[in-house]
Structure formats: C-alpha cells, structure tokens
PDB file of C-alpha atoms and ligand atoms in Angstrom:
ATOM      1  CA  MET A   9      -0.461 -28.916   1.965  1.00 56.00           C
ATOM      2  CA  CYS A  10      -1.736 -25.361   2.489  1.00 66.00           C
ATOM      3  CA  ASP A  11      -4.250 -23.654   0.310  1.00 80.00           C
ATOM      4  CA  LEU A  12      -2.140 -21.511  -1.979  1.00 81.00           C
ATOM      5  CA  THR A  13      -5.094 -19.596  -3.353  1.00 88.00           C
ATOM      6  CA  LYS A  14      -5.907 -18.003  -0.028  1.00 91.00           C
ATOM      7  CA  PRO A  15      -6.189 -14.101  -0.257  1.00 94.00           C
ATOM      8  CA  ILE A  16      -3.138 -13.595   1.929  1.00 95.00           C
ATOM      9  CA  PHE A  17      -1.024 -15.233  -0.840  1.00 95.00           C
ATOM     10  CA  THR A  18      -2.589 -13.304  -3.700  1.00 95.00           C
ATOM     11  CA  ASP A  19      -3.787  -9.989  -2.362  1.00 95.00           C
ATOM     12  CA  GLU A  20      -1.450  -7.364  -0.895  1.00 94.00           C
ATOM     13  CA  ALA A  21      -4.043  -5.727   1.396  1.00 94.00           C
ATOM     14  CA  ALA A  22      -4.944  -9.111   2.842  1.00 96.00           C
ATOM     15  CA  ALA A  23      -1.242  -9.934   3.388  1.00 96.00           C
ATOM     16  CA  ILE A  24      -0.633  -6.625   5.180  1.00 95.00           C
ATOM     17  CA  ALA A  25      -3.694  -7.205   7.386  1.00 95.00           C
ATOM     18  CA  HIS A  26      -2.464 -10.733   8.193  1.00 95.00           C
ATOM     19  CA  MET A  27       1.015  -9.595   9.160  1.00 95.00           C
ATOM     20  CA  GLU A  28      -0.301  -6.719  11.234  1.00 96.00           C
ATOM     21  CA  ALA A  29      -2.689  -9.098  13.092  1.00 95.00           C
ATOM     22  CA  SER A  30       0.184 -11.551  13.687  1.00 94.00           C
ATOM     23  CA  ARG A  31       2.720  -8.828  14.852  1.00 94.00           C
ATOM     24  CA  TRP A  32       0.233  -6.691  16.869  1.00 95.00           C
ATOM     25  CA  PRO A  33      -2.585  -8.933  18.106  1.00 93.00           C
ATOM     26  CA  THR A  34      -3.837  -6.203  20.436  1.00 94.00           C
ATOM     27  CA  ASP A  35      -2.161  -2.776  20.405  1.00 95.00           C
ATOM     28  CA  VAL A  36       0.361  -1.579  17.761  1.00 96.00           C
ATOM     29  CA  THR A  37       3.699  -1.155  19.208  1.00 94.00           C
ATOM     30  CA  CYS A  38       5.849   1.465  17.454  1.00 95.00           C
ATOM     31  CA  PRO A  39       9.061  -0.355  16.228  1.00 93.00           C
ATOM     32  CA  LEU A  40      10.922   2.958  16.310  1.00 93.00           C
ATOM     33  CA  CYS A  41      10.344   4.083  19.863  1.00 94.00           C
ATOM     34  CA  GLY A  42       8.654   1.135  21.457  1.00 92.00           C
ATOM     35  CA  VAL A  43       5.541   2.978  22.713  1.00 95.00           C
ATOM     36  CA  VAL A  44       2.420   0.972  22.713  1.00 95.00           C
ATOM     37  CA  GLY A  45      -1.002   2.090  21.460  1.00 95.00           C
ATOM     38  CA  GLN A  46       0.003   5.492  20.108  1.00 96.00           C
ATOM     39  CA  ALA A  47       0.108   4.719  16.449  1.00 96.00           C
ATOM     40  CA  SER A  48      -2.633   5.480  13.879  1.00 95.00           C
ATOM     41  CA  LYS A  49      -3.017   4.340  10.313  1.00 93.00           C
ATOM     42  CA  MET A  50      -2.277   7.009   7.717  1.00 93.00           C
ATOM     43  CA  GLY A  51      -5.054   7.685   5.263  1.00 83.00           C
ATOM     44  CA  GLY A  52      -3.600   8.669   1.852  1.00 79.00           C
ATOM     45  CA  LYS A  53      -3.431   6.306  -1.080  1.00 77.00           C
ATOM     46  CA  THR A  54       0.266   6.505  -1.376  1.00 76.00           C
ATOM     47  CA  GLN A  55       0.614   5.715   2.372  1.00 77.00           C
ATOM     48  CA  ALA A  56      -0.988   2.299   2.274  1.00 80.00           C
ATOM     49  CA  GLY A  57       0.141   0.246   5.121  1.00 90.00           C
ATOM     50  CA  MET A  58       1.844   3.303   6.734  1.00 94.00           C
ATOM     51  CA  TRP A  59       1.459   4.080  10.410  1.00 96.00           C
ATOM     52  CA  LEU A  60       2.256   7.350  12.160  1.00 96.00           C
ATOM     53  CA  CYS A  61       3.415   7.216  15.786  1.00 97.00           C
ATOM     54  CA  ASN A  62       1.955   9.997  17.914  1.00 96.00           C
ATOM     55  CA  ALA A  63       4.764   9.521  20.496  1.00 96.00           C
ATOM     56  CA  CYS A  64       7.851   9.874  18.385  1.00 96.00           C
ATOM     57  CA  ARG A  65       6.156  11.198  15.185  1.00 96.00           C
ATOM     58  CA  GLY A  66       7.924   8.422  13.220  1.00 96.00           C
ATOM     59  CA  LYS A  67       6.375   6.616  10.343  1.00 95.00           C
ATOM     60  CA  PHE A  68       6.547   2.869   9.948  1.00 96.00           C
ATOM     61  CA  THR A  69       4.952  -0.196   8.278  1.00 95.00           C
ATOM     62  CA  VAL A  70       4.465  -3.772   9.439  1.00 95.00           C
ATOM     63  CA  ARG A  71       7.764  -4.534   7.628  1.00 94.00           C
ATOM     64  CA  THR A  72       9.806  -2.057   9.817  1.00 94.00           C
ATOM     65  CA  GLY A  73      12.212  -3.881  12.066  1.00 91.00           C
ATOM     66  CA  THR A  74      11.600  -7.252  10.455  1.00 92.00           C
ATOM     67  CA  VAL A  75      13.445  -9.417   7.938  1.00 90.00           C
ATOM     68  CA  PHE A  76      10.994  -8.007   5.271  1.00 92.00           C
ATOM     69  CA  GLU A  77      12.288  -4.453   5.696  1.00 89.00           C
ATOM     70  CA  ARG A  78      13.859  -2.832   2.686  1.00 81.00           C
ATOM     71  CA  SER A  79      12.592  -5.491   0.376  1.00 90.00           C
ATOM     72  CA  HIS A  80      10.597  -4.662  -2.736  1.00 91.00           C
ATOM     73  CA  ILE A  81       9.007  -8.032  -2.842  1.00 95.00           C
ATOM     74  CA  PRO A  82       5.226  -7.699  -2.107  1.00 96.00           C
ATOM     75  CA  LEU A  83       4.181  -9.032   1.212  1.00 96.00           C
ATOM     76  CA  HIS A  84       1.746 -11.651  -0.256  1.00 97.00           C
ATOM     77  CA  LYS A  85       4.802 -13.203  -2.069  1.00 97.00           C
ATOM     78  CA  TRP A  86       6.724 -13.220   1.197  1.00 97.00           C
ATOM     79  CA  LEU A  87       3.929 -15.020   2.927  1.00 96.00           C
ATOM     80  CA  LEU A  88       3.705 -17.585   0.057  1.00 96.00           C
ATOM     81  CA  GLY A  89       7.364 -18.176   0.148  1.00 96.00           C
ATOM     82  CA  LEU A  90       7.225 -18.592   3.918  1.00 94.00           C
ATOM     83  CA  GLU A  91       4.420 -20.983   3.678  1.00 93.00           C
ATOM     84  CA  LEU A  92       6.116 -23.104   1.073  1.00 93.00           C
ATOM     85  CA  MET A  93       9.304 -23.296   3.169  1.00 93.00           C
ATOM     86  CA  ALA A  94       7.205 -24.113   6.255  1.00 92.00           C
ATOM     87  CA  SER A  95       5.290 -26.924   4.674  1.00 89.00           C
ATOM     88  CA  SER A  96       8.077 -28.616   2.674  1.00 87.00           C
ATOM     89  CA  LYS A  97       9.913 -31.556   4.163  1.00 82.00           C
ATOM     90  CA  LYS A  98      13.285 -30.993   2.504  1.00 82.00           C
ATOM     91  CA  GLY A  99      13.229 -27.260   1.925  1.00 87.00           C
ATOM     92  CA  ILE A 100      12.601 -25.185  -1.300  1.00 91.00           C
ATOM     93  CA  SER A 101      15.409 -24.029  -3.407  1.00 91.00           C
ATOM     94  CA  ALA A 102      15.812 -20.392  -4.509  1.00 93.00           C
ATOM     95  CA  HIS A 103      15.186 -21.710  -8.098  1.00 94.00           C
ATOM     96  CA  GLN A 104      11.820 -23.102  -7.104  1.00 94.00           C
ATOM     97  CA  LEU A 105      10.920 -19.873  -5.210  1.00 96.00           C
ATOM     98  CA  HIS A 106      12.076 -17.822  -8.300  1.00 97.00           C
ATOM     99  CA  ARG A 107       9.743 -19.812 -10.553  1.00 96.00           C
ATOM    100  CA  MET A 108       6.788 -20.175  -8.183  1.00 95.00           C
ATOM    101  CA  LEU A 109       6.694 -16.527  -7.024  1.00 96.00           C
ATOM    102  CA  GLY A 110       7.698 -14.837 -10.374  1.00 96.00           C
ATOM    103  CA  ILE A 111      10.540 -12.919  -8.668  1.00 97.00           C
ATOM    104  CA  THR A 112      14.218 -12.774  -9.783  1.00 97.00           C
ATOM    105  CA  TYR A 113      16.535 -15.566  -8.785  1.00 96.00           C
ATOM    106  CA  LYS A 114      18.560 -13.066  -6.691  1.00 95.00           C
ATOM    107  CA  SER A 115      15.464 -11.906  -4.852  1.00 96.00           C
ATOM    108  CA  ALA A 116      14.377 -15.492  -4.303  1.00 96.00           C
ATOM    109  CA  TRP A 117      17.851 -16.335  -2.955  1.00 93.00           C
ATOM    110  CA  PHE A 118      17.842 -13.452  -0.468  1.00 93.00           C
ATOM    111  CA  MET A 119      14.204 -14.252   0.537  1.00 95.00           C
ATOM    112  CA  ALA A 120      15.110 -17.849   1.339  1.00 94.00           C
ATOM    113  CA  HIS A 121      18.013 -16.625   3.520  1.00 92.00           C
ATOM    114  CA  ARG A 122      15.796 -14.165   5.429  1.00 93.00           C
ATOM    115  CA  ILE A 123      13.156 -16.778   6.024  1.00 94.00           C
ATOM    116  CA  ARG A 124      15.911 -19.108   7.443  1.00 94.00           C
ATOM    117  CA  GLU A 125      16.969 -16.265   9.695  1.00 92.00           C
ATOM    118  CA  ALA A 126      13.363 -15.930  10.950  1.00 93.00           C
ATOM    119  CA  MET A 127      13.417 -19.762  11.673  1.00 94.00           C
ATOM    120  CA  ALA A 128      16.357 -19.410  13.957  1.00 92.00           C
ATOM    121  CA  PRO A 129      15.192 -19.415  17.610  1.00 86.00           C
ATOM    122  CA  ALA A 130      15.376 -16.075  19.460  1.00 80.00           C
ATOM    123  CA  ALA A 131      18.060 -16.113  22.191  1.00 76.00           C
ATOM    124  CA  LYS A 132      15.410 -16.196  24.928  1.00 74.00           C
ATOM    125  CA  ASP A 133      13.982 -19.393  23.535  1.00 76.00           C
ATOM    126  CA  VAL A 134      17.191 -21.339  23.468  1.00 84.00           C
ATOM    127  CA  GLY A 135      17.028 -23.288  26.716  1.00 87.00           C
ATOM    128  CA  PRO A 136      19.246 -26.282  27.577  1.00 94.00           C
ATOM    129  CA  LEU A 137      18.401 -29.758  26.311  1.00 96.00           C
ATOM    130  CA  GLY A 138      17.870 -32.874  28.406  1.00 97.00           C
ATOM    131  CA  GLY A 139      17.403 -33.149  32.171  1.00 96.00           C
ATOM    132  CA  GLU A 140      17.469 -35.772  34.881  1.00 96.00           C
ATOM    133  CA  GLY A 141      17.595 -39.239  33.175  1.00 95.00           C
ATOM    134  CA  LYS A 142      16.777 -37.846  29.679  1.00 97.00           C
ATOM    135  CA  VAL A 143      18.866 -38.823  26.714  1.00 98.00           C
ATOM    136  CA  VAL A 144      20.751 -36.391  24.519  1.00 98.00           C
ATOM    137  CA  GLU A 145      22.449 -37.867  21.539  1.00 98.00           C
ATOM    138  CA  ALA A 146      25.532 -36.089  20.005  1.00 97.00           C
ATOM    139  CA  ASP A 147      27.369 -36.620  16.801  1.00 96.00           C
ATOM    140  CA  GLU A 148      29.399 -34.903  14.159  1.00 93.00           C
ATOM    141  CA  LEU A 149      28.922 -34.723  10.332  1.00 91.00           C
ATOM    142  CA  TYR A 150      31.699 -33.739   7.927  1.00 84.00           C
ATOM    143  CA  THR A 151      29.497 -32.486   5.154  1.00 73.00           C
ATOM    144  CA  GLY A 152      31.987 -31.411   2.466  1.00 61.00           C
ATOM    145  CA  LYS A 153      34.301 -34.342   3.054  1.00 44.00           C
ATOM    146  CA  LYS A 154      31.659 -37.128   3.131  1.00 43.00           C
ATOM    147  CA  ARG A 155      29.297 -36.279   0.384  1.00 43.00           C
ATOM    148  CA  GLY A 156      30.737 -33.293  -1.517  1.00 42.00           C
ATOM    149  CA  THR A 157      27.362 -31.536  -1.191  1.00 44.00           C
ATOM    150  CA  VAL A 158      28.729 -28.513   0.607  1.00 45.00           C
ATOM    151  CA  LYS A 159      31.158 -26.530  -1.440  1.00 39.00           C
ATOM    152  CA  LYS A 160      34.534 -26.285   0.245  1.00 36.00           C
ATOM    153  CA  THR A 161      36.033 -22.819   0.250  1.00 39.00           C
ATOM    154  CA  GLY A 162      39.226 -23.446   2.105  1.00 39.00           C
ATOM    155  CA  GLY A 163      41.990 -25.881   2.509  1.00 38.00           C
ATOM    156  CA  ALA A 164      41.336 -27.097   6.079  1.00 43.00           C
ATOM    157  CA  SER A 165      40.057 -30.611   5.987  1.00 55.00           C
ATOM    158  CA  HIS A 166      37.162 -30.416   8.357  1.00 64.00           C
ATOM    159  CA  LYS A 167      35.939 -26.881   7.847  1.00 66.00           C
ATOM    160  CA  ASN A 168      32.358 -28.027   7.314  1.00 78.00           C
ATOM    161  CA  THR A 169      32.060 -29.877  10.584  1.00 89.00           C
ATOM    162  CA  VAL A 170      28.528 -29.880  11.983  1.00 93.00           C
ATOM    163  CA  VAL A 171      27.752 -31.036  15.529  1.00 95.00           C
ATOM    164  CA  SER A 172      24.194 -31.775  16.452  1.00 97.00           C
ATOM    165  CA  LEU A 173      22.679 -32.465  19.858  1.00 97.00           C
ATOM    166  CA  VAL A 174      19.281 -34.156  19.740  1.00 98.00           C
ATOM    167  CA  GLU A 175      17.174 -34.822  22.801  1.00 97.00           C
ATOM    168  CA  ARG A 176      15.407 -38.136  22.290  1.00 96.00           C
ATOM    169  CA  GLY A 177      11.772 -37.267  21.757  1.00 94.00           C
ATOM    170  CA  GLY A 178      12.615 -33.623  21.945  1.00 95.00           C
ATOM    171  CA  LYS A 179      14.542 -30.906  20.079  1.00 95.00           C
ATOM    172  CA  ALA A 180      17.708 -30.683  17.946  1.00 96.00           C
ATOM    173  CA  ARG A 181      20.359 -28.038  18.091  1.00 96.00           C
ATOM    174  CA  SER A 182      23.130 -27.808  15.480  1.00 96.00           C
ATOM    175  CA  PHE A 183      26.390 -26.033  15.300  1.00 94.00           C
ATOM    176  CA  HIS A 184      28.826 -25.287  12.465  1.00 92.00           C
ATOM    177  CA  LEU A 185      32.419 -25.455  13.515  1.00 91.00           C
ATOM    178  CA  PRO A 186      34.308 -23.289  11.003  1.00 86.00           C
ATOM    179  CA  GLU A 187      37.641 -24.084  12.671  1.00 85.00           C
ATOM    180  CA  GLY A 188      37.005 -27.799  12.501  1.00 85.00           C
ATOM    181  CA  PRO A 189      36.293 -30.178  15.325  1.00 89.00           C
ATOM    182  CA  ASP A 190      38.280 -30.421  18.638  1.00 92.00           C
ATOM    183  CA  ALA A 191      37.532 -31.878  22.081  1.00 94.00           C
ATOM    184  CA  ILE A 192      37.538 -28.526  23.783  1.00 95.00           C
ATOM    185  CA  THR A 193      34.996 -26.869  21.475  1.00 94.00           C
ATOM    186  CA  ILE A 194      32.787 -29.853  21.293  1.00 96.00           C
ATOM    187  CA  GLY A 195      32.951 -30.374  24.993  1.00 96.00           C
ATOM    188  CA  THR A 196      32.065 -26.782  25.660  1.00 96.00           C
ATOM    189  CA  LEU A 197      29.032 -27.063  23.310  1.00 95.00           C
ATOM    190  CA  VAL A 198      27.695 -30.116  25.033  1.00 96.00           C
ATOM    191  CA  ASN A 199      28.349 -28.799  28.489  1.00 97.00           C
ATOM    192  CA  GLU A 200      26.641 -25.425  27.775  1.00 96.00           C
ATOM    193  CA  ASN A 201      23.617 -26.953  26.095  1.00 96.00           C
ATOM    194  CA  VAL A 202      22.908 -30.063  28.033  1.00 97.00           C
ATOM    195  CA  LEU A 203      21.469 -30.044  31.616  1.00 97.00           C
ATOM    196  CA  ASP A 204      23.204 -31.832  34.468  1.00 97.00           C
ATOM    197  CA  GLY A 205      21.744 -35.245  35.073  1.00 97.00           C
ATOM    198  CA  SER A 206      21.186 -36.026  31.364  1.00 98.00           C
ATOM    199  CA  ARG A 207      22.543 -39.098  29.709  1.00 98.00           C
ATOM    200  CA  VAL A 208      24.764 -38.147  26.718  1.00 97.00           C
ATOM    201  CA  HIS A 209      24.935 -40.794  24.096  1.00 97.00           C
ATOM    202  CA  THR A 210      27.846 -40.670  21.590  1.00 96.00           C
ATOM    203  CA  ASP A 211      30.030 -43.054  19.572  1.00 94.00           C
ATOM    204  CA  GLU A 212      33.510 -43.828  20.837  1.00 93.00           C
ATOM    205  CA  SER A 213      35.016 -40.587  19.523  1.00 92.00           C
ATOM    206  CA  ALA A 214      37.614 -38.795  21.707  1.00 93.00           C
ATOM    207  CA  MET A 215      35.849 -35.568  20.677  1.00 93.00           C
ATOM    208  CA  TYR A 216      33.577 -36.132  23.690  1.00 95.00           C
ATOM    209  CA  SER A 217      36.266 -36.722  26.258  1.00 94.00           C
ATOM    210  CA  ARG A 218      35.589 -33.265  27.889  1.00 95.00           C
ATOM    211  CA  VAL A 219      31.904 -33.760  28.427  1.00 95.00           C
ATOM    212  CA  LYS A 220      31.076 -32.781  32.029  1.00 96.00           C
ATOM    213  CA  LYS A 221      30.921 -35.370  34.769  1.00 95.00           C
ATOM    214  CA  SER A 222      27.539 -34.004  35.914  1.00 96.00           C
ATOM    215  CA  THR A 223      26.202 -35.850  32.848  1.00 96.00           C
ATOM    216  CA  LYS A 224      26.494 -39.583  32.225  1.00 96.00           C
ATOM    217  CA  ARG A 225      28.289 -40.276  28.964  1.00 95.00           C
ATOM    218  CA  GLU A 226      27.440 -43.610  27.383  1.00 95.00           C
ATOM    219  CA  LYS A 227      29.066 -44.826  24.248  1.00 94.00           C
ATOM    220  CA  VAL A 228      28.393 -47.170  21.406  1.00 93.00           C
ATOM    221  CA  ASN A 229      31.430 -48.496  19.624  1.00 92.00           C
ATOM    222  CA  HIS A 230      30.767 -47.899  15.966  1.00 89.00           C
ATOM    223  CA  SER A 231      34.245 -48.998  14.864  1.00 89.00           C
ATOM    224  CA  LYS A 232      33.484 -52.488  16.329  1.00 89.00           C
ATOM    225  CA  GLY A 233      30.108 -52.590  14.573  1.00 89.00           C
ATOM    226  CA  GLU A 234      28.174 -51.839  17.677  1.00 89.00           C
ATOM    227  CA  TYR A 235      25.123 -49.640  17.022  1.00 88.00           C
ATOM    228  CA  ALA A 236      23.057 -50.194  20.114  1.00 91.00           C
ATOM    229  CA  ARG A 237      23.712 -51.369  23.688  1.00 90.00           C
ATOM    230  CA  GLY A 238      20.431 -51.560  25.517  1.00 92.00           C
ATOM    231  CA  ASP A 239      18.865 -48.197  24.945  1.00 94.00           C
ATOM    232  CA  VAL A 240      22.263 -46.629  24.218  1.00 95.00           C
ATOM    233  CA  THR A 241      22.341 -45.539  20.563  1.00 95.00           C
ATOM    234  CA  THR A 242      22.989 -42.513  18.331  1.00 96.00           C
ATOM    235  CA  ASN A 243      20.230 -43.454  15.947  1.00 95.00           C
ATOM    236  CA  THR A 244      18.122 -40.376  16.525  1.00 96.00           C
ATOM    237  CA  VAL A 245      20.921 -37.876  15.781  1.00 96.00           C
ATOM    238  CA  GLU A 246      21.963 -39.975  12.802  1.00 95.00           C
ATOM    239  CA  GLY A 247      18.373 -39.824  11.530  1.00 95.00           C
ATOM    240  CA  PHE A 248      18.429 -36.099  11.899  1.00 95.00           C
ATOM    241  CA  PHE A 249      21.707 -35.992   9.839  1.00 93.00           C
ATOM    242  CA  SER A 250      20.229 -38.156   7.144  1.00 92.00           C
ATOM    243  CA  VAL A 251      17.224 -35.737   6.657  1.00 91.00           C
ATOM    244  CA  PHE A 252      19.779 -32.882   6.471  1.00 91.00           C
ATOM    245  CA  GLU A 253      21.927 -34.611   3.950  1.00 88.00           C
ATOM    246  CA  ARG A 254      19.051 -35.598   1.709  1.00 86.00           C
ATOM    247  CA  GLY A 255      17.862 -31.971   1.801  1.00 86.00           C
ATOM    248  CA  MET A 256      21.363 -30.691   0.937  1.00 83.00           C
ATOM    249  CA  ILE A 257      21.653 -33.138  -1.884  1.00 79.00           C
ATOM    250  CA  GLY A 258      18.162 -32.888  -3.192  1.00 76.00           C
ATOM    251  CA  THR A 259      17.461 -29.254  -2.790  1.00 79.00           C
ATOM    252  CA  TYR A 260      20.449 -27.170  -1.765  1.00 77.00           C
ATOM    253  CA  GLN A 261      23.506 -28.041  -3.799  1.00 72.00           C
ATOM    254  CA  HIS A 262      26.655 -25.936  -3.663  1.00 70.00           C
ATOM    255  CA  VAL A 263      26.133 -24.311  -0.283  1.00 76.00           C
ATOM    256  CA  GLY A 264      28.978 -22.021   0.589  1.00 77.00           C
ATOM    257  CA  GLU A 265      30.501 -22.616   3.993  1.00 80.00           C
ATOM    258  CA  GLN A 266      29.561 -19.086   5.130  1.00 82.00           C
ATOM    259  CA  HIS A 267      25.807 -19.998   4.815  1.00 86.00           C
ATOM    260  CA  LEU A 268      25.906 -23.390   6.443  1.00 89.00           C
ATOM    261  CA  LYS A 269      24.775 -22.030   9.835  1.00 90.00           C
ATOM    262  CA  ARG A 270      21.461 -20.767   8.284  1.00 91.00           C
ATOM    263  CA  TYR A 271      20.787 -24.145   6.614  1.00 92.00           C
ATOM    264  CA  LEU A 272      21.272 -25.749   9.961  1.00 94.00           C
ATOM    265  CA  ALA A 273      18.811 -23.233  11.540  1.00 94.00           C
ATOM    266  CA  GLU A 274      16.325 -24.368   8.885  1.00 95.00           C
ATOM    267  CA  PHE A 275      16.727 -28.024   9.604  1.00 94.00           C
ATOM    268  CA  ASP A 276      16.725 -27.594  13.295  1.00 95.00           C
ATOM    269  CA  PHE A 277      13.467 -25.578  12.976  1.00 95.00           C
ATOM    270  CA  ARG A 278      11.861 -28.225  10.843  1.00 94.00           C
ATOM    271  CA  TYR A 279      12.868 -30.931  13.225  1.00 95.00           C
ATOM    272  CA  ASN A 280      11.815 -28.907  16.254  1.00 94.00           C
ATOM    273  CA  THR A 281       8.357 -28.261  14.747  1.00 93.00           C
ATOM    274  CA  ARG A 282       7.831 -31.674  13.202  1.00 92.00           C
ATOM    275  CA  ALA A 283       4.398 -33.209  12.849  1.00 89.00           C
ATOM    276  CA  ALA A 284       5.182 -35.762  15.545  1.00 90.00           C
ATOM    277  CA  LEU A 285       5.311 -32.927  18.058  1.00 91.00           C
ATOM    278  CA  LYS A 286       1.766 -31.973  16.810  1.00 92.00           C
ATOM    279  CA  VAL A 287       2.720 -28.822  15.022  1.00 92.00           C
ATOM    280  CA  THR A 288       0.663 -28.128  11.873  1.00 90.00           C
ATOM    281  CA  ASP A 289       1.910 -26.540   8.675  1.00 87.00           C
ATOM    282  CA  SER A 290       0.061 -23.269   9.438  1.00 86.00           C
ATOM    283  CA  GLU A 291       1.414 -23.200  13.006  1.00 91.00           C
ATOM    284  CA  ARG A 292       4.916 -23.628  11.613  1.00 92.00           C
ATOM    285  CA  ALA A 293       4.334 -20.693   9.148  1.00 91.00           C
ATOM    286  CA  ALA A 294       3.012 -18.569  12.085  1.00 91.00           C
ATOM    287  CA  ARG A 295       6.125 -19.341  14.110  1.00 92.00           C
ATOM    288  CA  ILE A 296       8.395 -18.231  11.298  1.00 93.00           C
ATOM    289  CA  LEU A 297       6.289 -15.047  10.911  1.00 92.00           C
ATOM    290  CA  SER A 298       6.618 -14.210  14.565  1.00 89.00           C
ATOM    291  CA  GLY A 299      10.465 -14.932  14.275  1.00 91.00           C
ATOM    292  CA  ALA A 300      10.665 -12.364  11.519  1.00 89.00           C
ATOM    293  CA  GLU A 301      10.782  -9.550  13.994  1.00 85.00           C
ATOM    294  CA  GLY A 302      14.134  -8.190  15.258  1.00 69.00           C
ATOM    295  CA  LYS A 303      16.225 -10.099  12.701  1.00 64.00           C
ATOM    296  CA  ARG A 304      16.970  -7.733   9.908  1.00 54.00           C
ATOM    297  CA  LEU A 305      19.480  -8.924   7.374  1.00 49.00           C
ATOM    298  CA  THR A 306      21.452  -6.975   4.883  1.00 45.00           C
ATOM    299  CA  TYR A 307      23.172  -8.177   1.756  1.00 44.00           C
ATOM    300  CA  ARG A 308      26.493  -7.558   3.444  1.00 46.00           C
ATOM    301  CA  GLN A 309      25.554  -9.895   6.383  1.00 48.00           C
ATOM    302  CA  VAL A 310      24.355 -12.549   3.944  1.00 45.00           C
ATOM    303  CA  GLY A 311      27.150 -12.316   1.506  1.00 36.00           C
TER     304      GLY A 311
HETATM  305 ZN1   ZN B  16       7.172   5.799  18.044  1.00 66.15          ZN
END
C-alpha cells in the first residue's frame, strides 16, 4: 500500500509540482497552442500554478486539457483518489472516496468517473491481441441478468452484455454491447482485435461462428460439462469475469448501463497492469496520471 502521508497527497504546492513533472518532464508544452518551451510561470500570489505562453499569450495550468480541468477539488485530493483507485484490487466506491477525501458525494462520484476515463487506453496504445500460436480467450457475461448487480434501464433482455477478449499471459479488452449480443457484432470485435494466426478459445456458443478463418477457433463444450481439452479452456477469461463481478457486487452496486463502459475500462486497466506483469502500485498511478491528458469529461458526457 502506498504512503498516504506523502506531501503530494496533503500539500497543494507539492501536488502541482508532481503533476507538472509528470506531464512536462522536460519542456512545458502549451496545451492551448502546442508550442514547446515558450511558457513561463506567473509570479503573483493569485496566479499560483498559472503559466503564460509567450507564443499564443494564453494562460493555463497543469489541469488545462486534462480530466482535472474545471474541477474545484484540490489537486492533492485528486492524486490521493487516483492512488487509492490504482492500489485497490476491487475498486473504490464514490462513498469511500467521499469519506476519505472529505469531498461531497457528488464530487467523489464525478472524480471516480474521471479517473476511470484516465485509465482507458489512448487510441494509439490499443494494438491487437494475440499473434502466431498465441491463445486469446473470448467469452460473454450478462451482468444484469445473471447477478442483478447492474441496474437494468431498459426492457431488452441482454442489454448489459459484456464481451471480453483475454490473451493468455497478456492483456484483456472488454466491450459493452448495448444492443445485446449477436454473431455479427461479436465476430467483428474478435476479428478486429485479434491477430491472424492466433488460437481463439471459446465455449460452444454460436456467437463465435463468424470468427475469421485466419485464426484457429477451438471450443470447449460447457453444456456437456467439458471445461478443458488439452490446453483449450476459457478459464482465464472466466477468471477475469469473476474479478469483475466481485468488484461490481462488493464495491459498485447499482451501476447504470450507460456507465458500464467506464467500469470495464477500470477492470481492463487493473488486469493489464496487474502485479504479475511486474507493475507496481506507484507505476499504476503514474500511468493513470499520464492518461489524464486529452480526456476531458463534462457532466453531460458522464450523465
Ligand atoms: Zn500557447
């Protein structure tokens, strides 16, 4: 567990300095015009943390252009919230953040969603899974139907379908299917996210009938009680789902369907930065912080 008494979690100036060093390790890049190395720190007391860009004459802070922008929560509380979410196995609820950080429940709820957004990988970092001879397991989960942990907001029976692809020994990638599952949608997801030459392990479901022939689909027949045939199993993806479900039951109850995508980003992130891949708590927090840029959220987008 991290040291929660560190200055960056208690002192605003230390928090600002930490975020500036993280965002601009060498020269400061103006988030308004993109010019590098032309900004200088403003001096006045009321301008703490404010930078002036000599290229565009714009003023900005380390929050500008990040998920922290337009929030009144002090940055040291943001860093503490981020550290707590990075180091917990099952997630931290908005209620826990509200109590631990001394901020309103509404602020805590919004903070948690912004941190999840920062956990989502940038488009440039989303490469395909698998490769020649590698195993990618695929399975679906019907959260609302199975466990009642995800609040259903509509009448369709499979609105909360989640499909996860997990490379054995590698990364997970999860998708919410708001329209419910079908073979075309699921086939497209697998085909776009899994490299040719991979072995795709699934159960006997017809949902995978359109998986491309340039991969090798291998099935276990769950309806006949078969859970492994040689090294063909879906145990890894089922393990991923069980962590997700425990988190949803234990920490995040009553999740609206419109937010499911962000919770999936959180659980993918946690899986993809797990200790077994030699990622430490502080590296995990640093990755979230660097993901905070370029992902501004507004209440409208969250709502
Ligand atoms: Zn500028």
